[in-house]
Amino acid sequence: MLALDPKTTALVLIDLQKGILAMNTAPHASADVLARGRQLADVFRKANAPVVLVNVDFGPDFGDAPRGLTDAAASRNYPDDWTVLAEGLQHRQDLIVTKHQWGAFHGTDLDVKLRRRGIRTVVVAGIATNFGVESTVRAGWEHGYNMVVVEDASTGVSAELHDMAFKFIFPRIARVTTAADLSLD
């Protein structure tokens, strides 16, 4: 069991939004990740610990998408409600961060929101493991936060990529846990 101090710990849920939840994911179904994310958020809210809901939005004209030379261009074919958080996920006291790239730190006010609340430990979960989740965990670690990643509340575009991150990347920069093994004391 990993027990964390609710006075210095925040939950950051990555991209639990309609468009991303509609993707095929592995090893966990997006509906299961959403359910675990809701459970974690309830635990954090009851402990008066911050819940940060992060969504990604590239703008209707795709003008806010990252630029750069790549071998695989991002899709520009998104439905109108693609950026909308899952129904009922957001509560009044939650913090909202909209990102315009994979990670939730660069180009957003996430770091300011966390530091001003005295947060030292950040628990991260969401979709997709090797995009938004991993980028956020790496940047949080680089910003000096204690990072925790919830394996069964995260999922990827493939089981192999998800497992690679949890086996080789996250243990070097974070604590890895499951939703059931996380508590706030």
Coordinates of C-alpha atoms in Angstrom, one line a residue:
M1 CA 0.0 0.0 0.0
L2 CA 1.3 3.4 -0.9
A3 CA 0.1 6.0 1.6
L4 CA 0.3 9.7 0.5
D5 CA -0.3 12.9 2.4
P6 CA -3.4 14.6 1.0
K7 CA -2.1 18.1 2.0
T8 CA 0.8 17.8 -0.5
T9 CA -0.5 15.4 -3.1
A10 CA -2.6 16.1 -6.2
L11 CA -4.3 13.8 -8.7
V12 CA -3.8 14.6 -12.4
L13 CA -6.1 12.8 -14.8
I14 CA -4.9 13.0 -18.4
D15 CA -7.2 13.2 -21.5
L16 CA -10.4 11.5 -20.1
Q17 CA -12.3 13.3 -22.9
K18 CA -14.9 12.1 -25.3
G19 CA -12.6 11.8 -28.4
I20 CA -9.8 10.0 -26.6
L21 CA -12.1 7.7 -24.6
A22 CA -13.6 6.6 -28.0
M23 CA -10.2 5.2 -29.1
N24 CA -9.3 1.5 -29.0
T25 CA -6.9 1.1 -26.0
A26 CA -4.9 -1.7 -24.4
P27 CA -4.2 -3.3 -22.1
H28 CA -7.1 -1.7 -20.3
A29 CA -10.4 -0.6 -21.9
S30 CA -10.9 3.1 -21.8
A31 CA -14.2 2.6 -19.9
D32 CA -12.3 0.8 -17.1
V33 CA -9.7 3.6 -17.0
L34 CA -12.4 6.2 -16.8
A35 CA -14.1 4.2 -13.9
R36 CA -10.9 4.0 -12.0
G37 CA -10.1 7.6 -12.7
R38 CA -13.5 8.6 -11.2
Q39 CA -12.8 6.4 -8.2
L40 CA -9.4 8.0 -7.6
A41 CA -11.0 11.5 -8.0
D42 CA -13.6 10.7 -5.4
V43 CA -10.9 9.5 -3.0
F44 CA -8.9 12.7 -3.5
R45 CA -12.0 15.0 -3.3
K46 CA -13.0 13.3 0.0
A47 CA -9.5 14.0 1.4
N48 CA -9.6 17.6 0.2
A49 CA -6.7 16.9 -2.1
P50 CA -6.6 18.7 -5.5
V51 CA -8.0 16.9 -8.6
V52 CA -6.7 18.3 -11.9
L53 CA -8.5 17.3 -15.1
V54 CA -6.4 17.7 -18.2
N55 CA -7.8 17.8 -21.7
V56 CA -6.0 18.4 -25.0
D57 CA -7.3 20.8 -27.6
F58 CA -5.6 21.8 -30.8
G59 CA -8.2 24.3 -31.8
P60 CA -10.9 24.0 -34.5
D61 CA -8.4 25.0 -37.2
F62 CA -5.6 22.8 -35.7
G63 CA -3.6 26.0 -35.1
D64 CA -2.7 25.1 -31.5
A65 CA -1.2 21.7 -32.5
P66 CA 2.6 21.3 -32.0
R67 CA 4.7 22.1 -35.0
G68 CA 7.7 20.3 -36.2
L69 CA 9.1 17.9 -38.8
T70 CA 7.8 14.4 -38.1
D71 CA 7.5 11.1 -40.0
A72 CA 3.9 10.5 -38.8
A73 CA 1.5 13.5 -39.0
A74 CA -1.3 13.8 -36.4
S75 CA -4.8 13.2 -37.5
R76 CA -6.9 16.3 -38.1
N77 CA -10.2 14.5 -38.2
Y78 CA -11.8 15.0 -34.8
P79 CA -15.5 15.3 -34.0
D80 CA -16.8 18.6 -32.5
D81 CA -17.0 17.2 -29.0
W82 CA -13.5 15.6 -29.1
T83 CA -12.1 17.8 -26.4
V84 CA -15.1 17.6 -24.0
L85 CA -14.3 15.9 -20.7
A86 CA -16.3 12.7 -19.9
E87 CA -19.8 13.3 -18.7
G88 CA -20.0 13.9 -15.0
L89 CA -16.2 13.7 -14.4
Q90 CA -15.7 17.4 -13.5
H91 CA -16.8 18.6 -10.1
R92 CA -17.0 22.3 -9.1
Q93 CA -13.7 22.2 -7.0
D94 CA -11.6 20.5 -9.7
L95 CA -8.8 22.3 -11.4
I96 CA -8.9 22.3 -15.2
V97 CA -5.9 22.4 -17.5
T98 CA -6.1 22.5 -21.3
K99 CA -2.9 21.4 -23.0
H100 CA -1.9 21.8 -26.6
Q101 CA 0.7 19.1 -26.8
W102 CA 1.2 15.7 -25.3
G103 CA 2.4 16.7 -21.8
A104 CA 0.4 18.7 -19.3
F105 CA 3.2 20.9 -18.0
H106 CA 4.7 22.7 -21.1
G107 CA 2.7 25.8 -22.1
T108 CA 0.1 25.4 -19.3
D109 CA -0.3 26.7 -15.8
L110 CA -0.2 23.3 -14.2
D111 CA 3.1 23.9 -12.4
V112 CA 1.8 27.2 -10.9
K113 CA -1.5 25.6 -9.8
L114 CA 0.4 22.8 -8.1
R115 CA 3.1 24.9 -6.4
R116 CA 0.7 27.5 -5.1
R117 CA -1.2 24.7 -3.4
G118 CA 2.0 23.3 -1.8
I119 CA 1.9 20.1 -3.9
R120 CA 5.0 17.9 -3.8
T121 CA 3.6 14.6 -5.0
V122 CA 1.6 14.2 -8.2
V123 CA -0.4 11.1 -9.0
V124 CA -1.0 10.6 -12.7
A125 CA -3.4 8.4 -14.6
G126 CA -5.2 8.5 -17.9
I127 CA -4.9 8.0 -21.6
A128 CA -2.6 7.4 -23.5
T129 CA 0.3 5.9 -21.5
N130 CA 3.0 6.7 -24.0
F131 CA 1.7 10.1 -25.0
G132 CA 0.0 12.3 -22.4
V133 CA 0.7 10.2 -19.3
E134 CA 4.4 9.6 -20.0
S135 CA 5.1 13.1 -21.1
T136 CA 3.4 14.5 -18.0
V137 CA 5.3 12.1 -15.7
R138 CA 8.6 12.9 -17.3
A139 CA 8.1 16.7 -17.1
G140 CA 6.8 16.5 -13.5
W141 CA 9.9 14.5 -12.5
E142 CA 12.1 17.1 -14.3
H143 CA 10.2 19.9 -12.3
G144 CA 11.2 18.2 -9.1
Y145 CA 7.8 16.6 -8.1
N146 CA 7.5 13.1 -6.6
M147 CA 5.6 11.3 -9.3
V148 CA 3.3 8.3 -8.9
V149 CA 1.7 6.5 -11.8
V150 CA -1.4 4.3 -11.5
E151 CA -1.0 1.4 -13.8
D152 CA -4.6 0.2 -13.9
A153 CA -6.0 3.7 -14.3
S154 CA -3.9 4.3 -17.4
T155 CA -3.9 2.6 -20.8
G156 CA -2.2 3.0 -24.1
V157 CA -2.7 2.5 -27.8
S158 CA -1.1 -1.0 -27.5
A159 CA -0.4 -3.3 -24.6
E160 CA 3.3 -3.5 -25.6
L161 CA 3.9 0.2 -25.4
H162 CA 2.0 0.5 -22.1
D163 CA 4.0 -2.4 -20.6
M164 CA 7.3 -0.9 -21.9
A165 CA 6.6 2.4 -20.1
F166 CA 5.6 0.7 -16.8
K167 CA 8.5 -1.8 -16.9
F168 CA 11.3 0.4 -18.1
I169 CA 10.5 4.1 -17.9
F170 CA 8.3 4.8 -14.9
P171 CA 10.2 2.9 -12.2
R172 CA 13.2 5.1 -12.9
I173 CA 11.3 8.4 -12.4
A174 CA 8.2 7.6 -10.4
R175 CA 6.5 5.2 -8.0
V176 CA 4.2 2.7 -9.8
T177 CA 1.0 1.5 -8.1
T178 CA -2.6 0.4 -8.7
A179 CA -5.7 2.2 -7.8
A180 CA -6.4 -0.3 -5.0
D181 CA -2.9 0.1 -3.5
L182 CA -3.1 3.9 -3.2
S183 CA -4.4 5.7 -0.1
L184 CA -4.4 9.2 1.3
D185 CA -3.6 9.5 5.0

